[in-house]
């Protein structure tokens, strides 16, 4: 039943993921998501018909669908053999690559539309309020406990070789470079990212996104761009607050509780932390903002193409996927950025 | 009919969802400035047909022509220009449920025109008044009755004064008085603005009063095409059964 959505969604990148079900008539029954890889290119040329390309029937003559379906089925059957783990890995990798490509296209679209008229400043502001301001409490709380734990752990590690004077430096650098951006992003993903995916997902399944489209309002421009802009603004600001509160947390345990000299804690910190540490943390934060907004909006936007569930169940899958994928990408990009920035 | 090419023309339109063939070669033309009503049993593909006109679905084969031009071969720009003339009222209404009624109705104006806030509000209120939707401007769609929601969707579809309006079951579920009111309104609008309308409706025979053309969709094709009067006097057994609300005889008896 998902066929329609696959062949007709406004995102024609996914069109055509229709056919192959191993061991079955390709025209009946739903195939698991990862079995559809081959079909995407098989049906691909037909998707171009919206972009002024030759007539579908012309394409049909040159790309007769039946042999492709046959081929797709054969290939899927061959490769979906459960005894062939290599094929399984290959298929999953291909699927992930493909999905990343689609997300990148979505990002490019949303990003470009951020600067298109109308600018939707009001909506951006509203999203900053929701993503930024309303996350303030939870981010501060996380920061406080993280800083306090760092103070404790750092102290007991450093005291082993008499280095507790470096506690301020340790706390500040780990918070500013690493924990601030990452933990902020994770917390905001849970709070705001999930709700982005759910809200847009519900709009998708109740045809509200189609309605925008028929009104000639670009849904990506209308829904995703303001959230993307607001995330790029909010994430670094929240990270800055995390940094400060985290350092205060370290101060509380290190100085107030365990008796490290206050002047040394702050003085060493000031000497050791450079501007490049701070700006590096902000670069990370902005990147994570882009990742979270893009992935969460994308997952909601594509809810109708999910094959695991429809309706409310589909939205729930979208939300889960959005959060998990955001978190994984945050860690992956954290590593990449760290190695680049260091 | 009048020498001009039809405004919209379906040519041999085919659409399947998986193995389910929904449209199996639909041929139909929609004349400019007329009201065309599409009737047919539920699930026969009327909504699917309409969605092809606004580009929400793409045909498997066949074409939809707009003034002789294939909709699915148009450039992005042409399509955009076209979209601004169309208005589509969804069967599911597709109201923005996080926006108030006023915002819902005003959205197309806010997004697509340069009208000021007060001008938009005036137009929204006027439109709401016309559809007897007073005093609910600040309510949300979920706080309204089904009939009210329907009229909000109607208001949203008409607020831009579109040239072509597609109504997917605008009156289903309304009481007889409101139904007549909606029909009258469509007729009046058509008189004033001269728009082209395609209505999917089950209000037989009331809707025939305002339609210049009636087409019946059955088994993926247009089974009948003509005026309301024609269809009421049509002798085709399938058409008669539908009009009179008789039950379908079983498949074997039918295949003869
Ligand atoms: N998105 C879809 N995916 C699969 N099948 C669909 C989809 N939309 C419509 N259909 C099928 O197409 C047929 C016609 O639906 P529809 O056009 O909504 O009927 P109606 O004439 O009542 O408006 C139905 O049998 C329905 O199951
Ligand atoms: Mg319908």
Coordinates of C-alpha atoms in Angstrom, one line a residue, chain A residues 1 3-4 7-10 12 18 27-28 49-56 60 118 120 199 202-203 206-218 222, chain B residues 15 17-20 51 54-60 62-63 70 72-75 79-80 83-84 86 88 90 92 94-99 107-108 111-112 156:
Chain A
X1 CA 0.0 0.0 0.0
X3 CA 3.4 2.3 -3.3
X4 CA 1.6 5.4 -4.0
X7 CA 5.8 6.9 -6.5
X8 CA 4.0 10.1 -6.0
X9 CA 5.5 11.9 -3.1
X10 CA 6.7 15.4 -3.7
X12 CA 10.8 12.4 -6.3
X18 CA 7.7 0.1 -5.3
X27 CA 3.2 -6.0 -7.8
X28 CA 1.7 -7.2 -4.6
X49 CA 9.0 13.8 -15.9
X50 CA 8.2 16.7 -13.7
X51 CA 11.4 18.4 -14.7
X52 CA 10.5 18.9 -18.3
X53 CA 12.1 15.7 -19.4
X54 CA 10.7 13.5 -22.2
X55 CA 7.3 12.1 -22.1
X56 CA 6.7 9.1 -19.8
X60 CA 8.6 3.6 -20.9
X118 CA 9.3 35.8 2.5
X120 CA 9.4 34.2 7.9
X199 CA 4.6 17.8 14.2
X202 CA 1.3 14.6 11.6
X203 CA 1.0 17.4 9.0
X206 CA -3.2 14.5 7.5
X207 CA -2.5 16.0 4.1
X208 CA -1.6 19.4 5.4
X209 CA 1.7 19.3 3.6
X210 CA -0.2 18.5 0.4
X211 CA -2.5 21.4 1.1
X212 CA 0.5 23.7 1.4
X213 CA 1.7 22.4 -1.9
X214 CA -1.6 23.0 -3.7
X215 CA -1.5 26.6 -2.4
X216 CA 1.8 27.0 -4.0
X217 CA 3.5 27.3 -0.7
X218 CA 6.8 25.4 -0.6
X222 CA 7.3 27.0 5.2
Chain B
X15 CA -3.1 5.1 -12.5
X17 CA -1.5 1.6 -6.8
X18 CA 0.5 -1.5 -6.8
X19 CA -1.7 -4.1 -8.4
X20 CA -4.9 -2.1 -7.8
X51 CA -5.3 14.9 -7.4
X54 CA -3.1 19.7 -9.0
X55 CA -0.1 17.5 -9.4
X56 CA -0.3 15.6 -6.1
X57 CA -0.3 12.4 -8.0
X58 CA 1.4 11.6 -11.3
X59 CA -0.2 9.3 -13.9
X60 CA 1.3 6.0 -14.8
X62 CA -1.8 9.2 -20.3
X63 CA -1.9 12.9 -19.7
X70 CA 0.6 18.6 -20.7
X72 CA 3.5 17.0 -16.3
X73 CA 5.8 18.3 -18.9
X74 CA 5.6 21.9 -17.8
X75 CA 8.5 23.8 -16.5
X79 CA 3.5 25.0 -12.9
X80 CA 3.9 27.6 -10.3
X83 CA -0.9 26.6 -9.2
X84 CA -1.8 30.1 -8.3
X86 CA -6.0 26.6 -8.8
X88 CA -8.2 22.5 -4.1
X90 CA -9.5 18.2 0.1
X92 CA -10.1 15.2 4.3
X94 CA -6.5 19.2 5.4
X95 CA -7.0 22.2 7.7
X96 CA -3.9 23.4 9.5
X97 CA -4.9 22.1 12.9
X98 CA -2.3 24.2 14.8
X99 CA -3.6 27.4 13.3
X107 CA -2.9 31.8 5.0
X108 CA -3.1 31.8 1.1
X111 CA 1.6 33.9 1.7
X112 CA 0.8 34.7 -1.8
X156 CA -9.9 28.7 2.5

